[in-house]
Amino acid sequence: HKTIGQKVLKKIPIVNRAFKRSKGEETLNDAALSFTRGLLMGVFKNHVPLDYKRRTALVDWLDLLRVSLPPEIGLHELIDTLKYDIDKISQRQENLLEVINKHPLPDHQWSNECTKGTKSG
């Protein structure tokens, strides 16, 4: 989350360039935002606990992400917590949301190239 000072300083053109993210940072941030949004939209259907098959698929996917995502994306701690708390999060979407909220991303702003720069909730 940006501090008030950062928001004010970003309005000064020369300082704004210092806060500007690189294309690589924007891409990683967009991917991290997409990951958390995808979890919230795709894990639970019909607000019922995950059955064995869906729970196993989620664990396998988390294992794949742990070894394939670069550390710079900043999701490994969240992924580890999701796997560690799989019994809890597989029961209710609210439990999943609680875990995601305990691992906030540093920047909730999509890049301009991704959905025209709309904010993530």
Short mmCIF file of N, CA, C and O in Angstrom, two decimals:
data_model
loop_
_atom_site.label_atom_id
_atom_site.label_comp_id
_atom_site.label_asym_id
_atom_site.label_seq_id
_atom_site.Cartn_x
_atom_site.Cartn_y
_atom_site.Cartn_z
N HIS A 1 0.83 -1.18 0.00
CA HIS A 1 0.00 0.00 0.00
C HIS A 1 0.88 1.25 0.00
O HIS A 1 1.86 1.33 0.70
N LYS A 2 0.47 2.23 -0.77
CA LYS A 2 1.24 3.46 -0.86
C LYS A 2 0.95 4.34 0.34
O LYS A 2 -0.18 4.45 0.79
N THR A 3 1.98 4.99 0.83
CA THR A 3 1.81 5.94 1.92
C THR A 3 1.30 7.25 1.35
O THR A 3 1.39 7.51 0.15
N ILE A 4 0.80 8.11 2.23
CA ILE A 4 0.33 9.42 1.79
C ILE A 4 1.47 10.21 1.17
O ILE A 4 1.30 10.87 0.15
N GLY A 5 2.67 10.10 1.77
CA GLY A 5 3.84 10.79 1.22
C GLY A 5 4.14 10.36 -0.20
O GLY A 5 4.46 11.19 -1.05
N GLN A 6 4.06 9.05 -0.47
CA GLN A 6 4.31 8.56 -1.82
C GLN A 6 3.27 9.11 -2.80
O GLN A 6 3.61 9.49 -3.91
N LYS A 7 2.01 9.17 -2.38
CA LYS A 7 0.96 9.68 -3.26
C LYS A 7 1.20 11.15 -3.60
O LYS A 7 1.02 11.57 -4.74
N VAL A 8 1.61 11.94 -2.60
CA VAL A 8 1.87 13.35 -2.82
C VAL A 8 3.11 13.53 -3.70
O VAL A 8 3.10 14.29 -4.67
N LEU A 9 4.17 12.81 -3.38
CA LEU A 9 5.42 12.95 -4.14
C LEU A 9 5.28 12.51 -5.59
O LEU A 9 5.93 13.05 -6.47
N LYS A 10 4.41 11.53 -5.85
CA LYS A 10 4.24 11.05 -7.22
C LYS A 10 3.66 12.13 -8.14
O LYS A 10 3.73 12.02 -9.35
N LYS A 11 3.08 13.17 -7.56
CA LYS A 11 2.51 14.25 -8.36
C LYS A 11 3.58 15.20 -8.88
O LYS A 11 3.32 16.01 -9.76
N ILE A 12 4.79 15.09 -8.35
CA ILE A 12 5.91 15.91 -8.81
C ILE A 12 6.59 15.13 -9.93
O ILE A 12 7.08 14.02 -9.70
N PRO A 13 6.63 15.67 -11.17
CA PRO A 13 7.11 14.90 -12.33
C PRO A 13 8.45 14.19 -12.14
O PRO A 13 8.57 13.01 -12.44
N ILE A 14 9.46 14.88 -11.63
CA ILE A 14 10.78 14.25 -11.51
C ILE A 14 10.76 13.12 -10.48
O ILE A 14 11.41 12.10 -10.64
N VAL A 15 9.98 13.29 -9.42
CA VAL A 15 9.87 12.26 -8.39
C VAL A 15 9.03 11.10 -8.91
O VAL A 15 9.32 9.94 -8.64
N ASN A 16 8.00 11.40 -9.69
CA ASN A 16 7.14 10.36 -10.24
C ASN A 16 7.94 9.35 -11.04
O ASN A 16 7.69 8.15 -10.98
N ARG A 17 8.94 9.83 -11.78
CA ARG A 17 9.77 8.90 -12.56
C ARG A 17 10.52 7.94 -11.65
O ARG A 17 10.76 6.80 -12.01
N ALA A 18 10.88 8.38 -10.46
CA ALA A 18 11.60 7.52 -9.51
C ALA A 18 10.69 6.41 -8.98
O ALA A 18 11.15 5.32 -8.65
N PHE A 19 9.38 6.67 -8.90
CA PHE A 19 8.43 5.68 -8.41
C PHE A 19 7.88 4.79 -9.52
O PHE A 19 7.22 3.81 -9.25
N LYS A 20 8.15 5.15 -10.76
CA LYS A 20 7.59 4.41 -11.89
C LYS A 20 8.15 2.99 -11.94
O LYS A 20 9.34 2.77 -11.82
N ARG A 21 7.24 2.04 -12.09
CA ARG A 21 7.64 0.64 -12.18
C ARG A 21 8.20 0.33 -13.56
O ARG A 21 7.75 0.89 -14.55
N SER A 22 9.14 -0.60 -13.60
CA SER A 22 9.65 -1.07 -14.90
C SER A 22 8.59 -1.97 -15.53
O SER A 22 7.66 -2.43 -14.86
N LYS A 23 8.74 -2.23 -16.82
CA LYS A 23 7.79 -3.14 -17.51
C LYS A 23 7.80 -4.52 -16.86
O LYS A 23 6.76 -5.15 -16.71
N GLY A 24 8.99 -4.97 -16.44
CA GLY A 24 9.09 -6.27 -15.78
C GLY A 24 8.34 -6.29 -14.46
O GLY A 24 7.62 -7.25 -14.14
N GLU A 25 8.48 -5.22 -13.68
CA GLU A 25 7.77 -5.12 -12.40
C GLU A 25 6.26 -5.06 -12.63
O GLU A 25 5.48 -5.68 -11.90
N GLU A 26 5.84 -4.33 -13.65
CA GLU A 26 4.41 -4.26 -13.98
C GLU A 26 3.86 -5.62 -14.36
O GLU A 26 2.77 -6.00 -13.94
N THR A 27 4.62 -6.35 -15.16
CA THR A 27 4.18 -7.68 -15.60
C THR A 27 4.04 -8.63 -14.41
O THR A 27 3.04 -9.34 -14.29
N LEU A 28 5.03 -8.63 -13.51
CA LEU A 28 4.95 -9.49 -12.33
C LEU A 28 3.80 -9.08 -11.42
O LEU A 28 3.09 -9.93 -10.88
N ASN A 29 3.60 -7.78 -11.26
CA ASN A 29 2.49 -7.32 -10.43
C ASN A 29 1.15 -7.70 -11.04
O ASN A 29 0.25 -8.16 -10.33
N ASP A 30 0.99 -7.54 -12.36
CA ASP A 30 -0.25 -7.95 -13.03
C ASP A 30 -0.48 -9.45 -12.86
O ASP A 30 -1.62 -9.88 -12.63
N ALA A 31 0.58 -10.24 -12.95
CA ALA A 31 0.45 -11.69 -12.78
C ALA A 31 0.02 -12.03 -11.35
O ALA A 31 -0.83 -12.90 -11.14
N ALA A 32 0.60 -11.35 -10.36
CA ALA A 32 0.24 -11.61 -8.96
C ALA A 32 -1.22 -11.21 -8.70
O ALA A 32 -1.96 -11.94 -8.03
N LEU A 33 -1.64 -10.05 -9.24
CA LEU A 33 -3.03 -9.64 -9.10
C LEU A 33 -3.97 -10.64 -9.77
O LEU A 33 -5.02 -10.98 -9.23
N SER A 34 -3.58 -11.13 -10.93
CA SER A 34 -4.39 -12.12 -11.65
C SER A 34 -4.49 -13.42 -10.87
O SER A 34 -5.54 -14.06 -10.84
N PHE A 35 -3.39 -13.81 -10.24
CA PHE A 35 -3.38 -15.04 -9.44
C PHE A 35 -4.38 -14.94 -8.29
O PHE A 35 -5.21 -15.83 -8.12
N THR A 36 -4.32 -13.86 -7.52
CA THR A 36 -5.24 -13.75 -6.38
C THR A 36 -6.68 -13.60 -6.85
O THR A 36 -7.59 -14.18 -6.26
N ARG A 37 -6.90 -12.84 -7.93
CA ARG A 37 -8.25 -12.71 -8.47
C ARG A 37 -8.76 -14.07 -8.96
O ARG A 37 -9.91 -14.45 -8.72
N GLY A 38 -7.89 -14.83 -9.63
CA GLY A 38 -8.28 -16.16 -10.10
C GLY A 38 -8.64 -17.11 -8.98
O GLY A 38 -9.58 -17.90 -9.10
N LEU A 39 -7.88 -17.05 -7.88
CA LEU A 39 -8.22 -17.88 -6.72
C LEU A 39 -9.62 -17.57 -6.22
O LEU A 39 -10.42 -18.47 -5.97
N LEU A 40 -9.90 -16.29 -6.08
CA LEU A 40 -11.20 -15.89 -5.54
C LEU A 40 -12.36 -16.23 -6.47
O LEU A 40 -13.46 -16.52 -6.03
N MET A 41 -12.10 -16.20 -7.78
CA MET A 41 -13.18 -16.44 -8.74
C MET A 41 -13.29 -17.90 -9.16
O MET A 41 -14.34 -18.31 -9.65
N GLY A 42 -12.21 -18.68 -9.00
CA GLY A 42 -12.23 -20.00 -9.60
C GLY A 42 -12.15 -21.20 -8.68
O GLY A 42 -12.40 -22.32 -9.13
N VAL A 43 -11.82 -21.01 -7.41
CA VAL A 43 -11.64 -22.18 -6.54
C VAL A 43 -12.99 -22.74 -6.10
O VAL A 43 -13.22 -23.94 -6.14
N PHE A 44 -13.87 -21.86 -5.67
CA PHE A 44 -15.16 -22.32 -5.15
C PHE A 44 -16.27 -22.10 -6.15
O PHE A 44 -16.38 -21.04 -6.76
N LYS A 45 -17.08 -23.11 -6.31
CA LYS A 45 -18.29 -23.03 -7.11
C LYS A 45 -19.45 -23.43 -6.20
O LYS A 45 -19.35 -24.38 -5.41
N ASN A 46 -20.53 -22.71 -6.26
CA ASN A 46 -21.74 -23.02 -5.49
C ASN A 46 -21.56 -22.94 -3.98
O ASN A 46 -22.34 -23.49 -3.23
N HIS A 47 -20.52 -22.29 -3.50
CA HIS A 47 -20.30 -22.07 -2.07
C HIS A 47 -20.39 -23.36 -1.24
O HIS A 47 -20.96 -23.37 -0.15
N VAL A 48 -19.85 -24.43 -1.77
CA VAL A 48 -19.78 -25.69 -1.02
C VAL A 48 -18.31 -26.05 -0.82
O VAL A 48 -17.46 -25.67 -1.63
N PRO A 49 -17.99 -26.80 0.25
CA PRO A 49 -16.59 -27.19 0.45
C PRO A 49 -16.04 -27.95 -0.76
O PRO A 49 -16.79 -28.60 -1.49
N LEU A 50 -14.73 -27.85 -0.95
CA LEU A 50 -14.10 -28.56 -2.06
C LEU A 50 -14.16 -30.06 -1.81
O LEU A 50 -13.87 -30.53 -0.71
N ASP A 51 -14.53 -30.81 -2.85
CA ASP A 51 -14.50 -32.26 -2.72
C ASP A 51 -13.04 -32.73 -2.86
O ASP A 51 -12.14 -31.93 -3.14
N TYR A 52 -12.82 -34.00 -2.66
CA TYR A 52 -11.46 -34.54 -2.67
C TYR A 52 -10.73 -34.23 -3.98
O TYR A 52 -9.57 -33.83 -3.98
N LYS A 53 -11.44 -34.39 -5.09
CA LYS A 53 -10.83 -34.19 -6.41
C LYS A 53 -10.39 -32.73 -6.60
O LYS A 53 -9.28 -32.47 -7.05
N ARG A 54 -11.25 -31.78 -6.27
CA ARG A 54 -10.92 -30.36 -6.44
C ARG A 54 -9.83 -29.93 -5.45
O ARG A 54 -8.95 -29.15 -5.78
N ARG A 55 -9.89 -30.45 -4.23
CA ARG A 55 -8.88 -30.13 -3.21
C ARG A 55 -7.51 -30.64 -3.66
O ARG A 55 -6.51 -29.93 -3.58
N THR A 56 -7.46 -31.87 -4.16
CA THR A 56 -6.21 -32.45 -4.65
C THR A 56 -5.67 -31.66 -5.84
O THR A 56 -4.47 -31.41 -5.94
N ALA A 57 -6.56 -31.26 -6.74
CA ALA A 57 -6.14 -30.45 -7.89
C ALA A 57 -5.55 -29.12 -7.44
O ALA A 57 -4.53 -28.66 -7.98
N LEU A 58 -6.15 -28.50 -6.42
CA LEU A 58 -5.64 -27.23 -5.91
C LEU A 58 -4.26 -27.42 -5.29
O LEU A 58 -3.34 -26.64 -5.55
N VAL A 59 -4.08 -28.47 -4.51
CA VAL A 59 -2.77 -28.75 -3.89
C VAL A 59 -1.72 -28.99 -4.97
O VAL A 59 -0.60 -28.46 -4.90
N ASP A 60 -2.06 -29.78 -5.99
CA ASP A 60 -1.12 -30.05 -7.08
C ASP A 60 -0.74 -28.76 -7.81
O ASP A 60 0.42 -28.56 -8.17
N TRP A 61 -1.72 -27.90 -8.04
CA TRP A 61 -1.47 -26.63 -8.71
C TRP A 61 -0.56 -25.74 -7.87
O TRP A 61 0.37 -25.12 -8.38
N LEU A 62 -0.83 -25.67 -6.56
CA LEU A 62 0.02 -24.88 -5.67
C LEU A 62 1.45 -25.41 -5.67
O LEU A 62 2.41 -24.63 -5.66
N ASP A 63 1.61 -26.74 -5.68
CA ASP A 63 2.95 -27.34 -5.75
C ASP A 63 3.67 -26.93 -7.04
O ASP A 63 4.86 -26.59 -7.02
N LEU A 64 2.96 -26.95 -8.14
CA LEU A 64 3.54 -26.54 -9.43
C LEU A 64 3.96 -25.07 -9.40
O LEU A 64 5.05 -24.73 -9.83
N LEU A 65 3.10 -24.23 -8.86
CA LEU A 65 3.42 -22.80 -8.79
C LEU A 65 4.63 -22.53 -7.90
O LEU A 65 5.45 -21.68 -8.21
N ARG A 66 4.74 -23.28 -6.80
CA ARG A 66 5.87 -23.08 -5.88
C ARG A 66 7.21 -23.27 -6.58
O ARG A 66 8.16 -22.56 -6.29
N VAL A 67 7.27 -24.23 -7.47
CA VAL A 67 8.55 -24.51 -8.13
C VAL A 67 8.73 -23.77 -9.46
O VAL A 67 9.84 -23.68 -9.95
N SER A 68 7.66 -23.23 -10.00
CA SER A 68 7.78 -22.61 -11.33
C SER A 68 7.74 -21.08 -11.33
O SER A 68 8.24 -20.47 -12.27
N LEU A 69 7.15 -20.47 -10.31
CA LEU A 69 7.09 -19.01 -10.30
C LEU A 69 8.40 -18.41 -9.80
O LEU A 69 9.01 -18.94 -8.86
N PRO A 70 8.82 -17.32 -10.40
CA PRO A 70 10.05 -16.66 -9.92
C PRO A 70 9.80 -16.02 -8.55
O PRO A 70 8.69 -15.56 -8.27
N PRO A 71 10.82 -15.96 -7.71
CA PRO A 71 10.64 -15.35 -6.38
C PRO A 71 10.23 -13.88 -6.46
O PRO A 71 9.54 -13.38 -5.57
N GLU A 72 10.61 -13.20 -7.53
CA GLU A 72 10.28 -11.77 -7.68
C GLU A 72 8.79 -11.49 -7.74
O GLU A 72 8.36 -10.37 -7.52
N ILE A 73 7.99 -12.52 -8.01
CA ILE A 73 6.55 -12.29 -8.12
C ILE A 73 5.92 -12.06 -6.74
O ILE A 73 4.85 -11.48 -6.62
N GLY A 74 6.61 -12.50 -5.69
CA GLY A 74 6.15 -12.22 -4.33
C GLY A 74 4.95 -13.02 -3.86
O GLY A 74 4.21 -12.56 -2.99
N LEU A 75 4.75 -14.20 -4.42
CA LEU A 75 3.59 -15.01 -4.05
C LEU A 75 3.94 -16.27 -3.26
O LEU A 75 3.04 -16.97 -2.82
N HIS A 76 5.21 -16.56 -3.08
CA HIS A 76 5.58 -17.84 -2.47
C HIS A 76 5.09 -17.99 -1.04
O HIS A 76 4.65 -19.07 -0.64
N GLU A 77 5.12 -16.92 -0.26
CA GLU A 77 4.63 -17.00 1.11
C GLU A 77 3.13 -17.30 1.12
O GLU A 77 2.65 -18.12 1.90
N LEU A 78 2.38 -16.63 0.25
CA LEU A 78 0.95 -16.90 0.13
C LEU A 78 0.70 -18.33 -0.30
O LEU A 78 -0.13 -19.04 0.29
N ILE A 79 1.41 -18.79 -1.30
CA ILE A 79 1.23 -20.17 -1.79
C ILE A 79 1.54 -21.18 -0.69
O ILE A 79 0.80 -22.15 -0.49
N ASP A 80 2.62 -20.95 0.05
CA ASP A 80 2.97 -21.86 1.16
C ASP A 80 1.87 -21.87 2.22
O ASP A 80 1.51 -22.93 2.74
N THR A 81 1.33 -20.70 2.54
CA THR A 81 0.26 -20.63 3.55
C THR A 81 -1.00 -21.31 3.05
O THR A 81 -1.66 -22.02 3.81
N LEU A 82 -1.33 -21.13 1.78
CA LEU A 82 -2.50 -21.80 1.22
C LEU A 82 -2.36 -23.31 1.33
O LEU A 82 -3.31 -24.00 1.72
N LYS A 83 -1.18 -23.81 1.01
CA LYS A 83 -0.98 -25.26 1.09
C LYS A 83 -1.01 -25.74 2.54
O LYS A 83 -1.63 -26.76 2.85
N TYR A 84 -0.37 -24.99 3.43
CA TYR A 84 -0.34 -25.36 4.85
C TYR A 84 -1.74 -25.36 5.45
O TYR A 84 -2.08 -26.23 6.26
N ASP A 85 -2.58 -24.40 5.05
CA ASP A 85 -3.94 -24.27 5.58
C ASP A 85 -4.99 -24.87 4.66
O ASP A 85 -6.15 -24.47 4.70
N ILE A 86 -4.61 -25.84 3.84
CA ILE A 86 -5.53 -26.38 2.84
C ILE A 86 -6.80 -26.96 3.47
O ILE A 86 -7.89 -26.82 2.90
N ASP A 87 -6.69 -27.57 4.65
CA ASP A 87 -7.90 -28.11 5.29
C ASP A 87 -8.90 -27.01 5.61
O ASP A 87 -10.10 -27.16 5.39
N LYS A 88 -8.38 -25.88 6.08
CA LYS A 88 -9.25 -24.76 6.43
C LYS A 88 -9.80 -24.08 5.18
O LYS A 88 -10.99 -23.81 5.10
N ILE A 89 -8.93 -23.79 4.23
CA ILE A 89 -9.41 -23.02 3.07
C ILE A 89 -10.31 -23.85 2.16
O ILE A 89 -11.13 -23.29 1.44
N SER A 90 -10.20 -25.16 2.20
CA SER A 90 -11.05 -25.98 1.33
C SER A 90 -12.48 -26.08 1.85
O SER A 90 -13.35 -26.61 1.16
N GLN A 91 -12.74 -25.54 3.03
CA GLN A 91 -14.09 -25.60 3.60
C GLN A 91 -15.00 -24.45 3.17
O GLN A 91 -16.19 -24.65 2.94
N ARG A 92 -14.43 -23.24 3.05
CA ARG A 92 -15.26 -22.07 2.77
C ARG A 92 -14.47 -21.02 2.01
O ARG A 92 -13.29 -20.82 2.28
N GLN A 93 -15.12 -20.33 1.10
CA GLN A 93 -14.47 -19.26 0.35
C GLN A 93 -14.01 -18.15 1.28
O GLN A 93 -12.97 -17.53 1.05
N GLU A 94 -14.75 -17.90 2.35
CA GLU A 94 -14.36 -16.87 3.31
C GLU A 94 -13.00 -17.20 3.95
O GLU A 94 -12.21 -16.29 4.24
N ASN A 95 -12.72 -18.48 4.17
CA ASN A 95 -11.43 -18.88 4.73
C ASN A 95 -10.30 -18.61 3.73
O ASN A 95 -9.21 -18.19 4.11
N LEU A 96 -10.58 -18.86 2.47
CA LEU A 96 -9.61 -18.56 1.41
C LEU A 96 -9.34 -17.06 1.37
O LEU A 96 -8.17 -16.63 1.32
N LEU A 97 -10.38 -16.26 1.40
CA LEU A 97 -10.23 -14.80 1.38
C LEU A 97 -9.43 -14.32 2.59
O LEU A 97 -8.58 -13.43 2.47
N GLU A 98 -9.68 -14.91 3.74
CA GLU A 98 -8.95 -14.53 4.96
C GLU A 98 -7.45 -14.75 4.79
O GLU A 98 -6.64 -13.90 5.15
N VAL A 99 -7.06 -15.89 4.22
CA VAL A 99 -5.64 -16.18 4.00
C VAL A 99 -5.05 -15.21 2.98
O VAL A 99 -3.96 -14.68 3.18
N ILE A 100 -5.76 -14.96 1.90
CA ILE A 100 -5.27 -14.03 0.88
C ILE A 100 -5.08 -12.64 1.48
O ILE A 100 -4.08 -11.98 1.23
N ASN A 101 -6.01 -12.21 2.30
CA ASN A 101 -5.92 -10.88 2.91
C ASN A 101 -4.76 -10.75 3.90
O ASN A 101 -4.29 -9.65 4.16
N LYS A 102 -4.30 -11.87 4.44
CA LYS A 102 -3.15 -11.83 5.36
C LYS A 102 -1.83 -11.68 4.61
O LYS A 102 -0.79 -11.48 5.22
N HIS A 103 -1.87 -11.79 3.29
CA HIS A 103 -0.68 -11.67 2.44
C HIS A 103 -0.95 -10.64 1.35
O HIS A 103 -0.97 -10.98 0.16
N PRO A 104 -1.12 -9.37 1.73
CA PRO A 104 -1.46 -8.37 0.70
C PRO A 104 -0.30 -8.12 -0.25
O PRO A 104 0.87 -8.19 0.13
N LEU A 105 -0.64 -7.87 -1.47
CA LEU A 105 0.36 -7.52 -2.47
C LEU A 105 0.79 -6.08 -2.23
O LEU A 105 -0.01 -5.25 -1.79
N PRO A 106 2.04 -5.75 -2.52
CA PRO A 106 2.51 -4.39 -2.25
C PRO A 106 1.82 -3.34 -3.12
O PRO A 106 1.71 -2.20 -2.72
N ASP A 107 1.35 -3.72 -4.30
CA ASP A 107 0.73 -2.75 -5.19
C ASP A 107 -0.53 -3.36 -5.78
O ASP A 107 -0.48 -4.38 -6.46
N HIS A 108 -1.67 -2.73 -5.52
CA HIS A 108 -2.95 -3.23 -6.03
C HIS A 108 -3.37 -2.54 -7.32
O HIS A 108 -4.51 -2.65 -7.75
N GLN A 109 -2.44 -1.85 -7.95
CA GLN A 109 -2.74 -1.12 -9.19
C GLN A 109 -2.31 -1.95 -10.39
O GLN A 109 -1.14 -2.30 -10.52
N TRP A 110 -3.26 -2.26 -11.27
CA TRP A 110 -2.95 -2.94 -12.51
C TRP A 110 -2.17 -1.98 -13.40
O TRP A 110 -2.34 -0.77 -13.31
N SER A 111 -1.36 -2.51 -14.26
CA SER A 111 -0.66 -1.66 -15.22
C SER A 111 -1.67 -1.12 -16.24
O SER A 111 -2.77 -1.66 -16.39
N ASN A 112 -1.28 -0.06 -16.95
CA ASN A 112 -2.16 0.49 -17.98
C ASN A 112 -2.37 -0.51 -19.10
O ASN A 112 -3.40 -0.48 -19.77
N GLU A 113 -1.41 -1.39 -19.33
CA GLU A 113 -1.54 -2.39 -20.40
C GLU A 113 -2.50 -3.51 -20.02
O GLU A 113 -2.95 -4.25 -20.87
N CYS A 114 -2.80 -3.65 -18.75
CA CYS A 114 -3.66 -4.73 -18.27
C CYS A 114 -4.99 -4.14 -17.81
O CYS A 114 -5.04 -3.44 -16.80
N THR A 115 -6.03 -4.38 -18.54
CA THR A 115 -7.38 -3.87 -18.26
C THR A 115 -7.42 -2.37 -18.05
O THR A 115 -8.11 -1.88 -17.17
N LYS A 116 -6.65 -1.65 -18.81
CA LYS A 116 -6.66 -0.19 -18.82
C LYS A 116 -6.41 0.41 -17.44
O LYS A 116 -6.97 1.45 -17.09
N GLY A 117 -5.61 -0.27 -16.61
CA GLY A 117 -5.18 0.33 -15.35
C GLY A 117 -6.21 0.39 -14.25
O GLY A 117 -6.10 1.19 -13.34
N THR A 118 -7.23 -0.46 -14.27
CA THR A 118 -8.22 -0.44 -13.20
C THR A 118 -7.61 -0.97 -11.91
O THR A 118 -6.67 -1.74 -11.93
N LYS A 119 -8.18 -0.57 -10.79
CA LYS A 119 -7.67 -1.00 -9.48
C LYS A 119 -8.24 -2.33 -9.08
O LYS A 119 -9.38 -2.66 -9.39
N SER A 120 -7.44 -3.09 -8.33
CA SER A 120 -7.89 -4.35 -7.76
C SER A 120 -8.55 -4.05 -6.42
O SER A 120 -8.19 -3.13 -5.73
N GLY A 121 -9.54 -4.88 -6.06
CA GLY A 121 -10.21 -4.68 -4.79
C GLY A 121 -9.45 -5.26 -3.71
O GLY A 121 -9.26 -5.06 -2.63
#
